[in-house]
Short mmCIF file of N, CA, C and O in Angstrom, two decimals:
data_model
loop_
_atom_site.label_atom_id
_atom_site.label_comp_id
_atom_site.label_asym_id
_atom_site.label_seq_id
_atom_site.Cartn_x
_atom_site.Cartn_y
_atom_site.Cartn_z
N MET U 762 10.48 9.13 17.45
CA MET U 762 10.82 7.85 16.86
C MET U 762 9.54 7.03 16.67
O MET U 762 8.62 7.12 17.46
N LEU U 763 9.51 6.23 15.64
CA LEU U 763 8.38 5.38 15.33
C LEU U 763 8.21 4.31 16.40
O LEU U 763 9.17 3.74 16.88
N ASP U 764 6.99 4.02 16.77
CA ASP U 764 6.69 3.03 17.80
C ASP U 764 6.84 1.62 17.21
O ASP U 764 6.03 1.18 16.40
N ARG U 765 7.89 0.92 17.64
CA ARG U 765 8.18 -0.43 17.13
C ARG U 765 7.01 -1.38 17.37
O ARG U 765 6.69 -2.22 16.53
N GLU U 766 6.37 -1.23 18.51
CA GLU U 766 5.25 -2.12 18.85
C GLU U 766 4.09 -1.95 17.87
O GLU U 766 3.48 -2.93 17.43
N ALA U 767 3.80 -0.70 17.50
CA ALA U 767 2.72 -0.44 16.54
C ALA U 767 3.05 -1.02 15.17
O ALA U 767 2.18 -1.58 14.50
N VAL U 768 4.30 -0.89 14.74
CA VAL U 768 4.72 -1.44 13.45
C VAL U 768 4.59 -2.96 13.47
O VAL U 768 4.04 -3.56 12.54
N THR U 769 5.08 -3.58 14.53
CA THR U 769 5.01 -5.04 14.65
C THR U 769 3.56 -5.52 14.64
O THR U 769 3.22 -6.50 13.97
N LYS U 770 2.70 -4.81 15.36
CA LYS U 770 1.28 -5.18 15.40
C LYS U 770 0.66 -5.07 14.00
O LYS U 770 -0.06 -5.96 13.56
N PHE U 771 0.98 -3.99 13.30
CA PHE U 771 0.46 -3.80 11.95
C PHE U 771 0.91 -4.93 11.02
O PHE U 771 0.11 -5.52 10.29
N LEU U 772 2.21 -5.26 11.07
CA LEU U 772 2.76 -6.29 10.19
C LEU U 772 2.25 -7.69 10.53
O LEU U 772 2.37 -8.61 9.73
N SER U 773 1.69 -7.85 11.70
CA SER U 773 1.17 -9.15 12.13
C SER U 773 -0.33 -9.27 11.88
O SER U 773 -0.94 -10.26 12.27
N GLY U 774 -0.93 -8.28 11.24
CA GLY U 774 -2.36 -8.29 10.98
C GLY U 774 -2.77 -9.43 10.07
O GLY U 774 -1.98 -9.99 9.32
N GLU U 775 -4.04 -9.77 10.13
CA GLU U 775 -4.53 -10.93 9.37
C GLU U 775 -4.47 -10.74 7.86
O GLU U 775 -4.42 -11.73 7.12
N ASN U 776 -4.45 -9.49 7.38
CA ASN U 776 -4.37 -9.24 5.93
C ASN U 776 -2.95 -9.00 5.45
O ASN U 776 -2.74 -8.71 4.28
N ILE U 777 -1.98 -9.11 6.33
CA ILE U 777 -0.59 -8.86 5.99
C ILE U 777 0.18 -10.18 6.04
O ILE U 777 0.06 -10.94 7.00
N ARG U 778 0.96 -10.45 5.02
CA ARG U 778 1.82 -11.64 5.00
C ARG U 778 3.25 -11.15 4.99
O ARG U 778 3.68 -10.48 4.05
N CYS U 779 3.97 -11.45 6.04
CA CYS U 779 5.34 -10.97 6.20
C CYS U 779 6.18 -12.13 6.72
O CYS U 779 5.91 -12.66 7.79
N ARG U 780 7.20 -12.52 5.96
CA ARG U 780 8.03 -13.66 6.32
C ARG U 780 8.81 -13.42 7.62
O ARG U 780 8.94 -14.29 8.45
N ASP U 781 9.32 -12.21 7.80
CA ASP U 781 10.15 -11.91 8.97
C ASP U 781 9.74 -10.54 9.52
O ASP U 781 10.28 -9.51 9.13
N VAL U 782 8.79 -10.55 10.44
CA VAL U 782 8.24 -9.31 11.00
C VAL U 782 9.33 -8.48 11.66
O VAL U 782 9.37 -7.26 11.51
N THR U 783 10.24 -9.13 12.37
CA THR U 783 11.31 -8.39 13.06
C THR U 783 12.19 -7.65 12.06
O THR U 783 12.51 -6.47 12.24
N GLU U 784 12.57 -8.33 10.99
CA GLU U 784 13.43 -7.70 9.98
C GLU U 784 12.73 -6.51 9.32
O GLU U 784 13.33 -5.44 9.15
N VAL U 785 11.47 -6.68 8.96
CA VAL U 785 10.74 -5.60 8.30
C VAL U 785 10.51 -4.44 9.28
O VAL U 785 10.65 -3.27 8.91
N THR U 786 10.22 -4.76 10.53
CA THR U 786 10.08 -3.71 11.55
C THR U 786 11.36 -2.91 11.67
O THR U 786 11.34 -1.67 11.71
N ASN U 787 12.50 -3.60 11.72
CA ASN U 787 13.79 -2.90 11.79
C ASN U 787 13.99 -1.99 10.58
O ASN U 787 14.46 -0.86 10.73
N LYS U 788 13.65 -2.48 9.40
CA LYS U 788 13.82 -1.67 8.19
C LYS U 788 12.94 -0.43 8.22
O LYS U 788 13.40 0.67 7.87
N ILE U 789 11.70 -0.59 8.64
CA ILE U 789 10.78 0.55 8.70
C ILE U 789 11.28 1.58 9.72
O ILE U 789 11.31 2.78 9.44
N CYS U 790 11.70 1.11 10.87
CA CYS U 790 12.21 2.04 11.90
C CYS U 790 13.49 2.73 11.44
O CYS U 790 13.69 3.92 11.72
N ASN U 791 14.35 2.01 10.73
CA ASN U 791 15.57 2.63 10.20
C ASN U 791 15.25 3.69 9.14
O ASN U 791 15.90 4.73 9.08
N MET U 792 14.25 3.40 8.30
CA MET U 792 13.85 4.40 7.31
C MET U 792 13.37 5.67 7.99
O MET U 792 13.70 6.77 7.57
N LYS U 793 12.59 5.51 9.05
CA LYS U 793 12.10 6.67 9.79
C LYS U 793 13.27 7.43 10.41
O LYS U 793 13.34 8.66 10.33
N LYS U 794 14.20 6.71 11.01
CA LYS U 794 15.37 7.33 11.65
C LYS U 794 16.23 8.07 10.62
O LYS U 794 16.69 9.17 10.87
N ASP U 795 16.42 7.48 9.44
CA ASP U 795 17.29 8.06 8.41
C ASP U 795 16.66 9.29 7.75
O ASP U 795 17.36 10.11 7.17
N GLY U 796 15.35 9.41 7.79
CA GLY U 796 14.67 10.58 7.25
C GLY U 796 14.30 10.45 5.78
O GLY U 796 14.81 9.60 5.06
N TYR U 797 13.41 11.32 5.36
CA TYR U 797 12.88 11.25 4.00
C TYR U 797 13.92 11.54 2.93
O TYR U 797 13.80 11.09 1.80
N SER U 798 14.96 12.30 3.26
CA SER U 798 15.95 12.62 2.23
C SER U 798 16.76 11.41 1.79
O SER U 798 17.37 11.42 0.73
N ALA U 799 16.73 10.34 2.58
CA ALA U 799 17.46 9.12 2.24
C ALA U 799 16.54 8.05 1.66
O ALA U 799 16.96 6.93 1.40
N LEU U 800 15.29 8.39 1.42
CA LEU U 800 14.29 7.41 1.01
C LEU U 800 14.00 7.48 -0.49
O LEU U 800 13.84 8.56 -1.05
N GLN U 801 13.95 6.32 -1.11
CA GLN U 801 13.50 6.19 -2.50
C GLN U 801 12.40 5.15 -2.49
O GLN U 801 12.53 4.10 -1.87
N VAL U 802 11.30 5.42 -3.18
CA VAL U 802 10.14 4.54 -3.13
C VAL U 802 9.69 4.17 -4.53
O VAL U 802 9.56 5.03 -5.40
N LEU U 803 9.45 2.89 -4.73
CA LEU U 803 8.76 2.40 -5.91
C LEU U 803 7.50 1.73 -5.39
O LEU U 803 7.58 0.75 -4.64
N ALA U 804 6.36 2.29 -5.68
CA ALA U 804 5.11 1.78 -5.13
C ALA U 804 4.23 1.22 -6.23
O ALA U 804 4.04 1.85 -7.26
N ASP U 805 3.72 0.06 -5.98
CA ASP U 805 2.78 -0.59 -6.90
C ASP U 805 1.43 -0.63 -6.20
O ASP U 805 1.01 -1.65 -5.68
N PHE U 806 0.76 0.52 -6.17
CA PHE U 806 -0.45 0.63 -5.39
C PHE U 806 -1.61 -0.20 -5.91
O PHE U 806 -2.53 -0.51 -5.19
N ASP U 807 -1.59 -0.57 -7.17
CA ASP U 807 -2.78 -1.18 -7.76
C ASP U 807 -2.50 -2.43 -8.59
O ASP U 807 -3.25 -2.75 -9.48
N TYR U 808 -1.43 -3.12 -8.29
CA TYR U 808 -1.07 -4.38 -8.96
C TYR U 808 -0.64 -4.21 -10.42
O TYR U 808 -0.69 -5.17 -11.17
N THR U 809 -0.25 -3.04 -10.85
CA THR U 809 0.17 -2.90 -12.24
C THR U 809 1.55 -3.51 -12.48
O THR U 809 1.86 -3.90 -13.59
N ILE U 810 2.37 -3.60 -11.43
CA ILE U 810 3.71 -4.19 -11.57
C ILE U 810 3.73 -5.62 -11.02
O ILE U 810 4.35 -6.50 -11.58
N SER U 811 3.07 -5.83 -9.91
CA SER U 811 3.11 -7.14 -9.26
C SER U 811 1.70 -7.66 -9.00
O SER U 811 0.73 -6.93 -9.02
N HIS U 812 1.64 -8.93 -8.73
CA HIS U 812 0.38 -9.58 -8.37
C HIS U 812 0.64 -10.39 -7.12
O HIS U 812 1.41 -11.34 -7.15
N CYS U 813 0.04 -9.99 -6.02
CA CYS U 813 0.34 -10.62 -4.74
C CYS U 813 -0.76 -11.61 -4.37
O CYS U 813 -1.93 -11.25 -4.29
N ARG U 814 -0.34 -12.85 -4.17
CA ARG U 814 -1.27 -13.90 -3.74
C ARG U 814 -0.62 -14.70 -2.63
O ARG U 814 0.58 -14.86 -2.58
N PHE U 815 -1.45 -15.21 -1.73
CA PHE U 815 -1.00 -16.10 -0.67
C PHE U 815 -1.96 -17.27 -0.65
O PHE U 815 -3.15 -17.09 -0.46
N GLU U 816 -1.43 -18.45 -0.89
CA GLU U 816 -2.25 -19.67 -0.96
C GLU U 816 -3.45 -19.46 -1.89
O GLU U 816 -4.59 -19.73 -1.55
N LYS U 817 -3.17 -18.91 -3.07
CA LYS U 817 -4.13 -18.67 -4.16
C LYS U 817 -5.15 -17.58 -3.86
O LYS U 817 -6.02 -17.31 -4.65
N GLU U 818 -5.05 -16.93 -2.70
CA GLU U 818 -5.96 -15.84 -2.36
C GLU U 818 -5.29 -14.51 -2.67
O GLU U 818 -4.16 -14.29 -2.30
N ARG U 819 -6.00 -13.64 -3.36
CA ARG U 819 -5.46 -12.32 -3.70
C ARG U 819 -5.35 -11.49 -2.42
O ARG U 819 -6.30 -11.38 -1.65
N MET U 820 -4.19 -10.89 -2.24
CA MET U 820 -3.94 -10.08 -1.05
C MET U 820 -4.15 -8.61 -1.37
O MET U 820 -4.28 -8.22 -2.52
N SER U 821 -4.15 -7.79 -0.34
CA SER U 821 -4.33 -6.34 -0.52
C SER U 821 -3.16 -5.76 -1.31
O SER U 821 -2.02 -6.16 -1.12
N SER U 822 -3.47 -4.81 -2.16
CA SER U 822 -2.41 -4.02 -2.79
C SER U 822 -1.82 -3.12 -1.71
O SER U 822 -2.36 -3.01 -0.61
N SER U 823 -0.73 -2.45 -2.01
CA SER U 823 -0.17 -1.53 -1.02
C SER U 823 -1.17 -0.41 -0.74
O SER U 823 -1.29 0.05 0.39
N PHE U 824 -1.92 0.01 -1.74
CA PHE U 824 -2.97 1.01 -1.54
C PHE U 824 -4.00 0.49 -0.55
O PHE U 824 -4.39 1.18 0.39
N GLY U 825 -4.43 -0.76 -0.74
CA GLY U 825 -5.43 -1.35 0.15
C GLY U 825 -4.92 -1.52 1.57
O GLY U 825 -5.66 -1.29 2.54
N ALA U 826 -3.66 -1.90 1.72
CA ALA U 826 -3.08 -2.05 3.06
C ALA U 826 -3.05 -0.70 3.78
O ALA U 826 -3.39 -0.62 4.96
N LEU U 827 -2.65 0.36 3.08
CA LEU U 827 -2.64 1.68 3.70
C LEU U 827 -4.05 2.15 4.05
O LEU U 827 -4.27 2.74 5.10
N GLU U 828 -4.98 1.87 3.17
CA GLU U 828 -6.35 2.29 3.39
C GLU U 828 -6.94 1.62 4.64
O GLU U 828 -7.70 2.23 5.38
N ARG U 829 -6.56 0.37 4.89
CA ARG U 829 -7.09 -0.37 6.03
C ARG U 829 -6.30 -0.14 7.33
O ARG U 829 -6.77 -0.52 8.39
N PHE U 830 -5.11 0.44 7.25
CA PHE U 830 -4.28 0.64 8.43
C PHE U 830 -4.97 1.57 9.39
O PHE U 830 -5.35 2.70 9.05
N SER U 831 -5.16 1.13 10.63
CA SER U 831 -5.90 1.91 11.62
C SER U 831 -5.21 3.21 11.99
O SER U 831 -5.84 4.11 12.55
N GLY U 832 -3.94 3.35 11.68
CA GLY U 832 -3.20 4.58 12.00
C GLY U 832 -3.49 5.72 11.05
O GLY U 832 -3.03 6.84 11.28
N MET U 833 -4.22 5.46 9.98
CA MET U 833 -4.53 6.52 9.01
C MET U 833 -5.81 7.23 9.44
O MET U 833 -6.77 6.62 9.90
N SER U 834 -5.83 8.55 9.26
CA SER U 834 -6.99 9.35 9.67
C SER U 834 -8.16 9.12 8.73
O SER U 834 -7.99 8.68 7.58
N GLU U 835 -9.33 9.49 9.21
CA GLU U 835 -10.53 9.41 8.36
C GLU U 835 -10.40 10.36 7.18
O GLU U 835 -10.89 10.07 6.09
N GLU U 836 -9.73 11.49 7.39
CA GLU U 836 -9.50 12.43 6.29
C GLU U 836 -8.68 11.76 5.18
O GLU U 836 -8.99 11.88 4.00
N PHE U 837 -7.61 11.04 5.57
CA PHE U 837 -6.79 10.30 4.60
C PHE U 837 -7.66 9.30 3.85
O PHE U 837 -7.61 9.21 2.63
N ARG U 838 -8.44 8.53 4.59
CA ARG U 838 -9.30 7.51 3.96
C ARG U 838 -10.27 8.13 2.96
O ARG U 838 -10.46 7.61 1.87
N ALA U 839 -10.89 9.23 3.34
CA ALA U 839 -11.87 9.89 2.46
C ALA U 839 -11.20 10.42 1.19
O ALA U 839 -11.72 10.24 0.08
N LYS U 840 -10.04 11.07 1.36
CA LYS U 840 -9.35 11.63 0.19
C LYS U 840 -8.84 10.53 -0.74
O LYS U 840 -8.97 10.63 -1.97
N THR U 841 -8.26 9.46 -0.17
CA THR U 841 -7.76 8.40 -1.04
C THR U 841 -8.89 7.65 -1.71
O THR U 841 -8.77 7.24 -2.86
N ARG U 842 -10.02 7.49 -1.03
CA ARG U 842 -11.18 6.83 -1.64
C ARG U 842 -11.69 7.67 -2.80
O ARG U 842 -12.03 7.15 -3.86
N ALA U 843 -11.75 8.98 -2.62
CA ALA U 843 -12.22 9.86 -3.69
C ALA U 843 -11.29 9.79 -4.89
O ALA U 843 -11.75 9.74 -6.05
N LEU U 844 -9.98 9.79 -4.65
CA LEU U 844 -9.01 9.68 -5.75
C LEU U 844 -9.16 8.34 -6.46
O LEU U 844 -9.15 8.27 -7.69
N PHE U 845 -9.29 7.27 -5.69
CA PHE U 845 -9.46 5.94 -6.28
C PHE U 845 -10.73 5.90 -7.13
O PHE U 845 -10.71 5.44 -8.27
N ASP U 846 -11.83 6.39 -6.58
CA ASP U 846 -13.11 6.36 -7.30
C ASP U 846 -13.04 7.18 -8.59
O ASP U 846 -13.71 6.85 -9.57
N HIS U 847 -12.22 8.21 -8.60
CA HIS U 847 -12.08 9.05 -9.80
C HIS U 847 -11.17 8.39 -10.85
O HIS U 847 -11.52 8.33 -12.03
N PHE U 848 -10.00 7.91 -10.41
CA PHE U 848 -8.99 7.45 -11.37
C PHE U 848 -9.10 5.98 -11.76
O PHE U 848 -8.76 5.62 -12.89
N TYR U 849 -9.54 5.12 -10.88
CA TYR U 849 -9.56 3.69 -11.20
C TYR U 849 -10.43 3.36 -12.41
O TYR U 849 -10.01 2.60 -13.28
N PRO U 850 -11.64 3.91 -12.50
CA PRO U 850 -12.45 3.60 -13.70
C PRO U 850 -11.73 3.97 -15.00
O PRO U 850 -11.83 3.25 -16.00
N MET U 851 -10.98 5.07 -14.99
CA MET U 851 -10.23 5.45 -16.20
C MET U 851 -9.10 4.46 -16.46
O MET U 851 -8.82 4.11 -17.60
N GLU U 852 -8.44 4.04 -15.38
CA GLU U 852 -7.31 3.13 -15.52
C GLU U 852 -7.70 1.81 -16.18
O GLU U 852 -6.97 1.28 -17.01
N VAL U 853 -8.85 1.29 -15.83
CA VAL U 853 -9.25 -0.03 -16.34
C VAL U 853 -10.11 0.04 -17.59
O VAL U 853 -10.43 -0.99 -18.18
N ASP U 854 -10.46 1.24 -18.03
CA ASP U 854 -11.29 1.38 -19.22
C ASP U 854 -10.46 1.14 -20.48
O ASP U 854 -9.60 1.95 -20.82
N PRO U 855 -10.73 0.05 -21.21
CA PRO U 855 -9.94 -0.25 -22.40
C PRO U 855 -10.23 0.70 -23.57
O PRO U 855 -9.50 0.71 -24.56
N ASN U 856 -11.27 1.51 -23.45
CA ASN U 856 -11.64 2.43 -24.53
C ASN U 856 -10.91 3.78 -24.45
O ASN U 856 -11.03 4.60 -25.35
N ILE U 857 -10.20 4.01 -23.36
CA ILE U 857 -9.43 5.24 -23.22
C ILE U 857 -7.99 4.95 -23.63
O ILE U 857 -7.33 4.08 -23.06
N PRO U 858 -7.47 5.65 -24.65
CA PRO U 858 -6.11 5.41 -25.10
C PRO U 858 -5.09 5.70 -23.99
O PRO U 858 -5.29 6.59 -23.16
N ALA U 859 -3.98 4.97 -23.99
CA ALA U 859 -2.92 5.14 -22.98
C ALA U 859 -2.42 6.57 -22.94
O ALA U 859 -2.16 7.11 -21.86
N GLU U 860 -2.30 7.22 -24.10
CA GLU U 860 -1.81 8.59 -24.16
C GLU U 860 -2.72 9.53 -23.35
O GLU U 860 -2.27 10.45 -22.69
N GLU U 861 -4.01 9.29 -23.44
CA GLU U 861 -4.97 10.12 -22.69
C GLU U 861 -4.88 9.82 -21.20
O GLU U 861 -5.01 10.73 -20.38
N LYS U 862 -4.68 8.56 -20.82
CA LYS U 862 -4.57 8.19 -19.41
C LYS U 862 -3.34 8.81 -18.78
O LYS U 862 -3.37 9.25 -17.63
N ILE U 863 -2.25 8.84 -19.51
CA ILE U 863 -0.99 9.37 -18.99
C ILE U 863 -0.98 10.88 -18.99
O ILE U 863 -0.48 11.51 -18.06
N GLY U 864 -1.53 11.48 -20.02
CA GLY U 864 -1.50 12.93 -20.19
C GLY U 864 -2.39 13.62 -19.28
O GLY U 864 -2.24 14.40 -18.45
#
C-alpha cells in the first residue's frame, strides 16, 4: 500500500499548491488500491491544455512536479530529461509543421 505520510509530505511541498491535501491524499491512495486497470489519465505535462499560476507566479507543470519529486530515481530523471531535451525544441519550433510534429 502507498505510504500516506509520503504522499501528504509531497503534496505539502513548497512548489505544490493543493487546496485540500487530505482529500487529494485519499484519492491517490484509492487509485493505488484500485489498481491500474481502473485508472484513466489525462496528463498535461507541458501546459498545452492548462496554464497553472498561483498569485501570478507560474507553477510547475505535472512533468516538472514529477521531475522534482524526491521519490523518483536518478535513472527516471535522466531519461525524462533526455526526452524533454529532444522533444521540447521541436514542440516549440514554429517552423516545424504540426503534421511533422505529430507524425
